[in-house]
């Protein structure tokens, strides 16, 4: 595909034109990016379904980070494109295609669901479009499919669950079970939980699953009493987490076998869970009452903008904006300069409300996993489950990563 003068005059050059433009890739100097041409930020998030509230908080906090950066990224004004992915993996390739081919997105931000994110990762790798993942923890994104253009502002599914397993084992629990939706996030968090338990001499004896996004938990609840475990850990989030925590309490299991989990189980959902959540301990890279100035300012700004309390999803959306700001500042707004953009992000300590973090060589946050306890409508931090935890990903095999 030819790179035409018209493309530049319109301030838009399609990525495929850019990458296929032999004059450009032959080493001739590229024209400077026009600083007043809006950078198209394609956001793909769930705005409907069980994860809708998560997508809304990520989007609002991303907007906030861009607004605090003067409405610009890399010196360029920003046009935010908003696409609802419905947390439906079957629709993901077509949705990503719309952002890349129809909307000519310069950078991508998405998504929440570990199955859906794979289509975004594939596009980011193929077209070398910078992608910041503001939630989905699919480990492949920062392990086997690690790439120079793929970054995560959130966590790997392994990280919070590993922290929970470590905390349980440290308290003397010897055998525990994991309950989850039957998809990548659930299975990878089960692996983290297992590894954390093992590190403390305990074991994961059972993993029970429910199809995503179903909320009929009665079949699994009926099995738990007979497993002979001392604790149950769970991965559910959003609408499903509300229902699971209520059903667990209503089943009468709560007083016999304590429920714990990745922090998503009680994150952003404590109000509707009500008393059913009281006392549930979870592990996450964020918690209520983290007493640092950045967090206090962020929570106030998010509340003023949305009328809602910030949660981990908001923090991850905000940090996706901060990472894009750092990367694009390093390339004067050029999203195609992948190596320079990655170098700039990796060199930055992201000043997050969760506490400052850096990225691992595979572009995943190295971060403290806090142990929290749900009480009086808050996920109160009661200690560190694991400090400065990196995902075990061993770095990128893809050239230039
Ligand atoms: C995921 O699918 O990776 C996922 C979804 C929701 C969460 C956490 C992880 O809260």
mmCIF file of C-alpha atoms in Angstrom, residues 91-392:
data_model
loop_
_atom_site.group_PDB
_atom_site.id
_atom_site.type_symbol
_atom_site.label_atom_id
_atom_site.label_comp_id
_atom_site.label_asym_id
_atom_site.label_seq_id
_atom_site.Cartn_x
_atom_site.Cartn_y
_atom_site.Cartn_z
ATOM 1 C CA UNK A 91 -17.127 -11.092 18.680
ATOM 2 C CA UNK A 92 -13.595 -9.987 19.561
ATOM 3 C CA UNK A 93 -11.836 -10.351 16.167
ATOM 4 C CA UNK A 94 -14.547 -8.327 14.367
ATOM 5 C CA UNK A 95 -14.537 -5.680 17.093
ATOM 6 C CA UNK A 96 -10.757 -5.275 16.956
ATOM 7 C CA UNK A 97 -10.930 -5.098 13.184
ATOM 8 C CA UNK A 98 -13.383 -2.208 13.428
ATOM 9 C CA UNK A 99 -10.984 -0.239 15.603
ATOM 10 C CA UNK A 100 -7.922 -0.951 13.475
ATOM 11 C CA UNK A 101 -9.311 -0.900 9.930
ATOM 12 C CA UNK A 102 -12.401 1.314 10.101
ATOM 13 C CA UNK A 103 -11.425 3.762 12.838
ATOM 14 C CA UNK A 104 -7.677 3.747 12.109
ATOM 15 C CA UNK A 105 -6.817 3.579 15.798
ATOM 16 C CA UNK A 106 -3.245 4.732 16.511
ATOM 17 C CA UNK A 107 -3.140 3.033 19.900
ATOM 18 C CA UNK A 108 -5.388 0.507 21.615
ATOM 19 C CA UNK A 109 -6.607 0.232 25.216
ATOM 20 C CA UNK A 110 -8.468 -2.941 26.218
ATOM 21 C CA UNK A 111 -9.887 -4.995 27.697
ATOM 22 C CA UNK A 112 -11.291 -6.704 30.819
ATOM 23 C CA UNK A 113 -11.903 -10.331 29.733
ATOM 24 C CA UNK A 114 -8.922 -12.682 29.301
ATOM 25 C CA UNK A 115 -10.453 -14.434 26.281
ATOM 26 C CA UNK A 116 -11.393 -11.227 24.479
ATOM 27 C CA UNK A 117 -7.977 -9.639 25.001
ATOM 28 C CA UNK A 118 -6.277 -12.203 22.775
ATOM 29 C CA UNK A 119 -7.690 -10.572 19.631
ATOM 30 C CA UNK A 120 -6.238 -7.241 20.763
ATOM 31 C CA UNK A 121 -2.849 -8.809 21.480
ATOM 32 C CA UNK A 122 -2.826 -10.405 18.041
ATOM 33 C CA UNK A 123 -3.585 -7.065 16.353
ATOM 34 C CA UNK A 124 -0.956 -5.271 18.415
ATOM 35 C CA UNK A 125 1.642 -7.847 17.394
ATOM 36 C CA UNK A 126 0.673 -7.972 13.711
ATOM 37 C CA UNK A 127 0.269 -4.249 13.113
ATOM 38 C CA UNK A 128 2.688 -3.122 15.836
ATOM 39 C CA UNK A 129 0.005 -0.928 17.360
ATOM 40 C CA UNK A 130 0.768 -0.011 20.967
ATOM 41 C CA UNK A 131 -1.711 -1.798 23.251
ATOM 42 C CA UNK A 132 -2.191 -1.147 26.950
ATOM 43 C CA UNK A 133 -4.238 -3.814 28.717
ATOM 44 C CA UNK A 134 -6.073 -2.116 31.611
ATOM 45 C CA UNK A 135 -7.345 -5.328 33.221
ATOM 46 C CA UNK A 136 -7.368 -8.718 31.472
ATOM 47 C CA UNK A 137 -4.826 -10.912 33.251
ATOM 48 C CA UNK A 138 -4.288 -13.585 30.570
ATOM 49 C CA UNK A 139 -0.737 -14.682 31.312
ATOM 50 C CA UNK A 140 0.114 -15.293 27.642
ATOM 51 C CA UNK A 141 -0.037 -11.534 26.954
ATOM 52 C CA UNK A 142 3.059 -11.005 29.060
ATOM 53 C CA UNK A 143 4.622 -14.456 28.734
ATOM 54 C CA UNK A 144 4.513 -16.423 25.444
ATOM 55 C CA UNK A 145 2.948 -13.594 23.412
ATOM 56 C CA UNK A 146 4.999 -10.834 24.999
ATOM 57 C CA UNK A 147 5.778 -8.179 22.383
ATOM 58 C CA UNK A 148 7.407 -4.748 22.139
ATOM 59 C CA UNK A 149 3.990 -3.139 21.559
ATOM 60 C CA UNK A 150 2.027 -4.924 24.330
ATOM 61 C CA UNK A 151 1.882 -3.523 27.881
ATOM 62 C CA UNK A 152 -0.222 -4.190 30.932
ATOM 63 C CA UNK A 153 -1.274 -1.618 33.564
ATOM 64 C CA UNK A 154 -3.058 -4.248 35.641
ATOM 65 C CA UNK A 155 -1.811 -7.708 36.743
ATOM 66 C CA UNK A 156 -1.355 -11.241 35.496
ATOM 67 C CA UNK A 157 -4.073 -13.620 36.672
ATOM 68 C CA UNK A 158 -1.369 -15.501 38.526
ATOM 69 C CA UNK A 159 -0.284 -12.564 40.743
ATOM 70 C CA UNK A 160 -3.205 -11.816 43.133
ATOM 71 C CA UNK A 161 -4.132 -15.483 43.536
ATOM 72 C CA UNK A 162 -0.505 -16.378 44.314
ATOM 73 C CA UNK A 163 -0.603 -13.765 47.088
ATOM 74 C CA UNK A 164 -3.811 -15.270 48.484
ATOM 75 C CA UNK A 165 -2.340 -18.784 48.485
ATOM 76 C CA UNK A 166 0.785 -17.576 50.276
ATOM 77 C CA UNK A 167 -1.266 -15.740 52.918
ATOM 78 C CA UNK A 168 -3.466 -18.788 53.593
ATOM 79 C CA UNK A 169 -0.523 -21.158 53.907
ATOM 80 C CA UNK A 170 1.272 -18.719 56.213
ATOM 81 C CA UNK A 171 -1.704 -18.922 58.542
ATOM 82 C CA UNK A 172 -1.493 -22.718 58.698
ATOM 83 C CA UNK A 173 -4.147 -23.802 56.184
ATOM 84 C CA UNK A 174 -3.039 -27.091 54.614
ATOM 85 C CA UNK A 175 -5.737 -27.869 52.018
ATOM 86 C CA UNK A 176 -7.900 -25.508 50.002
ATOM 87 C CA UNK A 177 -10.180 -25.533 46.936
ATOM 88 C CA UNK A 178 -10.655 -22.957 44.139
ATOM 89 C CA UNK A 179 -14.026 -22.063 42.587
ATOM 90 C CA UNK A 180 -14.171 -20.088 39.369
ATOM 91 C CA UNK A 181 -15.694 -19.356 36.020
ATOM 92 C CA UNK A 182 -14.441 -21.815 33.431
ATOM 93 C CA UNK A 183 -12.123 -19.658 31.312
ATOM 94 C CA UNK A 184 -8.514 -18.493 31.204
ATOM 95 C CA UNK A 185 -8.763 -16.016 34.105
ATOM 96 C CA UNK A 186 -10.205 -18.669 36.392
ATOM 97 C CA UNK A 187 -7.720 -21.394 35.489
ATOM 98 C CA UNK A 188 -4.685 -19.121 35.588
ATOM 99 C CA UNK A 189 -5.696 -17.747 38.972
ATOM 100 C CA UNK A 190 -6.109 -21.347 40.170
ATOM 101 C CA UNK A 191 -2.482 -21.905 39.101
ATOM 102 C CA UNK A 192 -1.387 -18.845 41.087
ATOM 103 C CA UNK A 193 -3.347 -19.986 44.143
ATOM 104 C CA UNK A 194 -1.799 -23.471 43.862
ATOM 105 C CA UNK A 195 1.724 -22.063 43.574
ATOM 106 C CA UNK A 196 1.186 -19.721 46.536
ATOM 107 C CA UNK A 197 -0.159 -22.542 48.684
ATOM 108 C CA UNK A 198 2.730 -24.799 47.667
ATOM 109 C CA UNK A 199 5.290 -22.128 48.506
ATOM 110 C CA UNK A 200 3.987 -22.330 52.087
ATOM 111 C CA UNK A 201 3.733 -26.145 52.212
ATOM 112 C CA UNK A 202 -0.045 -26.369 51.535
ATOM 113 C CA UNK A 203 -1.972 -27.783 48.583
ATOM 114 C CA UNK A 204 -4.813 -27.028 46.194
ATOM 115 C CA UNK A 205 -6.939 -30.160 46.267
ATOM 116 C CA UNK A 206 -9.908 -29.262 44.023
ATOM 117 C CA UNK A 207 -10.882 -26.742 41.335
ATOM 118 C CA UNK A 208 -14.620 -26.382 40.700
ATOM 119 C CA UNK A 209 -15.935 -24.455 37.709
ATOM 120 C CA UNK A 210 -19.071 -22.743 36.407
ATOM 121 C CA UNK A 211 -19.439 -21.678 32.733
ATOM 122 C CA UNK A 212 -18.825 -17.935 32.097
ATOM 123 C CA UNK A 213 -20.887 -15.776 32.706
ATOM 124 C CA UNK A 214 -23.427 -18.042 34.408
ATOM 125 C CA UNK A 215 -24.473 -17.339 37.969
ATOM 126 C CA UNK A 216 -26.169 -20.568 38.917
ATOM 127 C CA UNK A 217 -23.745 -21.505 41.688
ATOM 128 C CA UNK A 218 -25.908 -24.097 43.431
ATOM 129 C CA UNK A 219 -24.223 -27.165 41.825
ATOM 130 C CA UNK A 220 -20.743 -26.117 43.018
ATOM 131 C CA UNK A 221 -21.962 -24.913 46.413
ATOM 132 C CA UNK A 222 -23.560 -28.299 46.953
ATOM 133 C CA UNK A 223 -20.157 -29.997 46.527
ATOM 134 C CA UNK A 224 -18.024 -27.774 48.746
ATOM 135 C CA UNK A 225 -19.108 -29.132 52.141
ATOM 136 C CA UNK A 226 -17.910 -32.606 51.186
ATOM 137 C CA UNK A 227 -14.441 -31.658 49.925
ATOM 138 C CA UNK A 228 -12.741 -31.746 53.319
ATOM 139 C CA UNK A 229 -10.912 -28.442 52.755
ATOM 140 C CA UNK A 230 -10.169 -25.757 55.359
ATOM 141 C CA UNK A 231 -10.694 -22.804 53.008
ATOM 142 C CA UNK A 232 -12.251 -21.950 49.635
ATOM 143 C CA UNK A 233 -10.708 -19.425 47.275
ATOM 144 C CA UNK A 234 -12.629 -17.957 44.343
ATOM 145 C CA UNK A 235 -12.235 -15.973 41.157
ATOM 146 C CA UNK A 236 -15.401 -14.114 40.181
ATOM 147 C CA UNK A 237 -15.813 -10.432 39.352
ATOM 148 C CA UNK A 238 -18.467 -7.831 38.622
ATOM 149 C CA UNK A 239 -22.055 -9.071 38.626
ATOM 150 C CA UNK A 240 -20.987 -12.700 39.126
ATOM 151 C CA UNK A 241 -18.994 -11.818 42.255
ATOM 152 C CA UNK A 242 -22.023 -10.118 43.802
ATOM 153 C CA UNK A 243 -24.100 -13.243 43.337
ATOM 154 C CA UNK A 244 -21.444 -15.764 44.406
ATOM 155 C CA UNK A 245 -20.666 -14.025 47.697
ATOM 156 C CA UNK A 246 -24.382 -13.756 48.520
ATOM 157 C CA UNK A 247 -25.045 -17.382 47.600
ATOM 158 C CA UNK A 248 -22.026 -18.613 49.575
ATOM 159 C CA UNK A 249 -23.351 -16.875 52.703
ATOM 160 C CA UNK A 250 -26.938 -18.020 52.104
ATOM 161 C CA UNK A 251 -25.782 -21.643 51.728
ATOM 162 C CA UNK A 252 -24.547 -21.604 55.315
ATOM 163 C CA UNK A 253 -20.984 -22.491 54.238
ATOM 164 C CA UNK A 254 -19.449 -19.203 55.316
ATOM 165 C CA UNK A 255 -19.240 -20.075 59.010
ATOM 166 C CA UNK A 256 -17.818 -23.539 58.312
ATOM 167 C CA UNK A 257 -15.309 -22.962 55.502
ATOM 168 C CA UNK A 258 -13.944 -19.410 55.141
ATOM 169 C CA UNK A 259 -14.199 -17.876 51.670
ATOM 170 C CA UNK A 260 -11.272 -15.929 50.232
ATOM 171 C CA UNK A 261 -10.006 -15.116 46.756
ATOM 172 C CA UNK A 262 -8.394 -12.832 44.237
ATOM 173 C CA UNK A 263 -9.458 -9.344 45.296
ATOM 174 C CA UNK A 264 -11.893 -9.022 42.383
ATOM 175 C CA UNK A 265 -14.308 -11.101 44.448
ATOM 176 C CA UNK A 266 -15.119 -8.079 46.628
ATOM 177 C CA UNK A 267 -13.752 -5.193 44.508
ATOM 178 C CA UNK A 268 -16.238 -2.476 43.552
ATOM 179 C CA UNK A 269 -19.138 -4.716 44.660
ATOM 180 C CA UNK A 270 -19.221 -4.464 48.460
ATOM 181 C CA UNK A 271 -22.379 -2.346 48.572
ATOM 182 C CA UNK A 272 -24.623 -4.841 46.772
ATOM 183 C CA UNK A 273 -22.954 -7.767 48.588
ATOM 184 C CA UNK A 274 -23.840 -6.191 51.949
ATOM 185 C CA UNK A 275 -23.298 -8.250 55.097
ATOM 186 C CA UNK A 276 -22.618 -11.382 53.029
ATOM 187 C CA UNK A 277 -19.102 -10.027 52.312
ATOM 188 C CA UNK A 278 -18.169 -9.170 55.908
ATOM 189 C CA UNK A 279 -14.869 -10.707 56.936
ATOM 190 C CA UNK A 280 -13.911 -12.052 53.495
ATOM 191 C CA UNK A 281 -10.176 -11.810 52.965
ATOM 192 C CA UNK A 282 -8.799 -11.311 49.488
ATOM 193 C CA UNK A 283 -5.479 -10.408 47.882
ATOM 194 C CA UNK A 284 -5.006 -7.661 45.302
ATOM 195 C CA UNK A 285 -2.600 -4.990 44.092
ATOM 196 C CA UNK A 286 -4.911 -2.304 45.507
ATOM 197 C CA UNK A 287 -6.990 -1.757 48.622
ATOM 198 C CA UNK A 288 -9.120 0.875 50.317
ATOM 199 C CA UNK A 289 -7.311 3.275 52.571
ATOM 200 C CA UNK A 290 -3.896 2.990 50.915
ATOM 201 C CA UNK A 291 -2.492 6.084 52.479
ATOM 202 C CA UNK A 292 -0.354 7.755 49.830
ATOM 203 C CA UNK A 293 -0.914 11.274 48.461
ATOM 204 C CA UNK A 294 -1.312 10.006 44.906
ATOM 205 C CA UNK A 295 -4.133 7.690 45.929
ATOM 206 C CA UNK A 296 -5.906 10.318 47.982
ATOM 207 C CA UNK A 297 -5.789 12.848 45.119
ATOM 208 C CA UNK A 298 -6.851 10.242 42.572
ATOM 209 C CA UNK A 299 -9.828 9.053 44.608
ATOM 210 C CA UNK A 300 -11.027 12.621 45.101
ATOM 211 C CA UNK A 301 -10.688 13.438 41.385
ATOM 212 C CA UNK A 302 -12.427 10.222 40.321
ATOM 213 C CA UNK A 303 -15.278 10.827 42.753
ATOM 214 C CA UNK A 304 -15.670 14.413 41.526
ATOM 215 C CA UNK A 305 -15.805 13.241 37.909
ATOM 216 C CA UNK A 306 -18.071 10.208 38.269
ATOM 217 C CA UNK A 307 -19.804 10.399 41.651
ATOM 218 C CA UNK A 308 -18.458 6.885 42.291
ATOM 219 C CA UNK A 309 -15.724 5.575 44.577
ATOM 220 C CA UNK A 310 -12.562 4.506 42.780
ATOM 221 C CA UNK A 311 -11.630 0.822 42.710
ATOM 222 C CA UNK A 312 -8.839 -1.246 41.196
ATOM 223 C CA UNK A 313 -10.408 -1.009 37.727
ATOM 224 C CA UNK A 314 -10.353 2.779 37.876
ATOM 225 C CA UNK A 315 -6.725 2.676 39.020
ATOM 226 C CA UNK A 316 -5.770 0.436 36.095
ATOM 227 C CA UNK A 317 -7.537 2.721 33.584
ATOM 228 C CA UNK A 318 -5.784 5.742 35.060
ATOM 229 C CA UNK A 319 -2.407 4.030 34.879
ATOM 230 C CA UNK A 320 -3.042 2.953 31.273
ATOM 231 C CA UNK A 321 -3.337 6.692 30.544
ATOM 232 C CA UNK A 322 -0.169 7.425 32.498
ATOM 233 C CA UNK A 323 1.743 4.719 30.620
ATOM 234 C CA UNK A 324 0.597 6.029 27.234
ATOM 235 C CA UNK A 325 1.552 9.550 28.316
ATOM 236 C CA UNK A 326 5.060 8.379 29.275
ATOM 237 C CA UNK A 327 5.540 6.304 26.117
ATOM 238 C CA UNK A 328 4.260 8.913 23.672
ATOM 239 C CA UNK A 329 6.201 11.698 25.391
ATOM 240 C CA UNK A 330 9.273 9.625 24.505
ATOM 241 C CA UNK A 331 8.326 9.551 20.809
ATOM 242 C CA UNK A 332 6.911 13.094 20.454
ATOM 243 C CA UNK A 333 3.504 11.602 19.791
ATOM 244 C CA UNK A 334 4.575 8.999 17.232
ATOM 245 C CA UNK A 335 2.776 5.699 18.003
ATOM 246 C CA UNK A 336 4.673 3.779 15.319
ATOM 247 C CA UNK A 337 8.083 4.226 16.934
ATOM 248 C CA UNK A 338 7.549 1.024 18.901
ATOM 249 C CA UNK A 339 11.044 0.575 20.294
ATOM 250 C CA UNK A 340 11.356 4.132 21.561
ATOM 251 C CA UNK A 341 7.865 4.001 22.998
ATOM 252 C CA UNK A 342 8.614 0.774 24.869
ATOM 253 C CA UNK A 343 11.937 2.123 26.107
ATOM 254 C CA UNK A 344 10.222 5.241 27.457
ATOM 255 C CA UNK A 345 7.549 3.253 29.312
ATOM 256 C CA UNK A 346 10.066 0.775 30.733
ATOM 257 C CA UNK A 347 12.258 3.629 31.960
ATOM 258 C CA UNK A 348 9.354 5.237 33.831
ATOM 259 C CA UNK A 349 8.292 4.565 37.397
ATOM 260 C CA UNK A 350 4.519 4.791 37.048
ATOM 261 C CA UNK A 351 3.221 6.978 39.868
ATOM 262 C CA UNK A 352 0.143 4.862 40.520
ATOM 263 C CA UNK A 353 -2.490 5.282 43.237
ATOM 264 C CA UNK A 354 -1.627 1.660 44.182
ATOM 265 C CA UNK A 355 1.974 2.804 44.860
ATOM 266 C CA UNK A 356 4.630 3.472 42.227
ATOM 267 C CA UNK A 357 5.537 0.515 40.025
ATOM 268 C CA UNK A 358 7.808 -0.426 37.162
ATOM 269 C CA UNK A 359 7.217 -2.998 34.450
ATOM 270 C CA UNK A 360 8.950 -6.373 34.263
ATOM 271 C CA UNK A 361 10.949 -7.228 31.105
ATOM 272 C CA UNK A 362 7.705 -8.788 29.792
ATOM 273 C CA UNK A 363 5.822 -5.489 30.371
ATOM 274 C CA UNK A 364 3.741 -6.573 33.383
ATOM 275 C CA UNK A 365 3.645 -4.534 36.636
ATOM 276 C CA UNK A 366 5.941 -5.602 39.454
ATOM 277 C CA UNK A 367 3.767 -4.801 42.445
ATOM 278 C CA UNK A 368 2.899 -5.495 46.046
ATOM 279 C CA UNK A 369 -0.076 -7.798 46.563
ATOM 280 C CA UNK A 370 -2.019 -6.563 49.592
ATOM 281 C CA UNK A 371 -4.069 -8.733 51.908
ATOM 282 C CA UNK A 372 -7.450 -7.079 52.508
ATOM 283 C CA UNK A 373 -10.451 -7.767 54.674
ATOM 284 C CA UNK A 374 -13.983 -6.665 53.801
ATOM 285 C CA UNK A 375 -15.436 -4.635 56.650
ATOM 286 C CA UNK A 376 -17.954 -1.776 56.846
ATOM 287 C CA UNK A 377 -18.182 -1.520 53.078
ATOM 288 C CA UNK A 378 -14.416 -1.334 52.540
ATOM 289 C CA UNK A 379 -11.657 -3.696 51.443
ATOM 290 C CA UNK A 380 -9.307 -2.664 54.232
ATOM 291 C CA UNK A 381 -5.621 -3.388 53.767
ATOM 292 C CA UNK A 382 -4.454 -5.572 56.657
ATOM 293 C CA UNK A 383 -0.930 -6.303 55.438
ATOM 294 C CA UNK A 384 1.232 -7.216 52.467
ATOM 295 C CA UNK A 385 0.673 -10.758 51.154
ATOM 296 C CA UNK A 386 3.790 -10.492 48.957
ATOM 297 C CA UNK A 387 5.935 -7.428 48.362
ATOM 298 C CA UNK A 388 7.068 -6.412 44.851
ATOM 299 C CA UNK A 389 5.747 -9.520 43.167
ATOM 300 C CA UNK A 390 6.690 -10.120 39.512
ATOM 301 C CA UNK A 391 4.847 -12.563 37.282
ATOM 302 C CA UNK A 392 7.123 -15.539 36.541
#
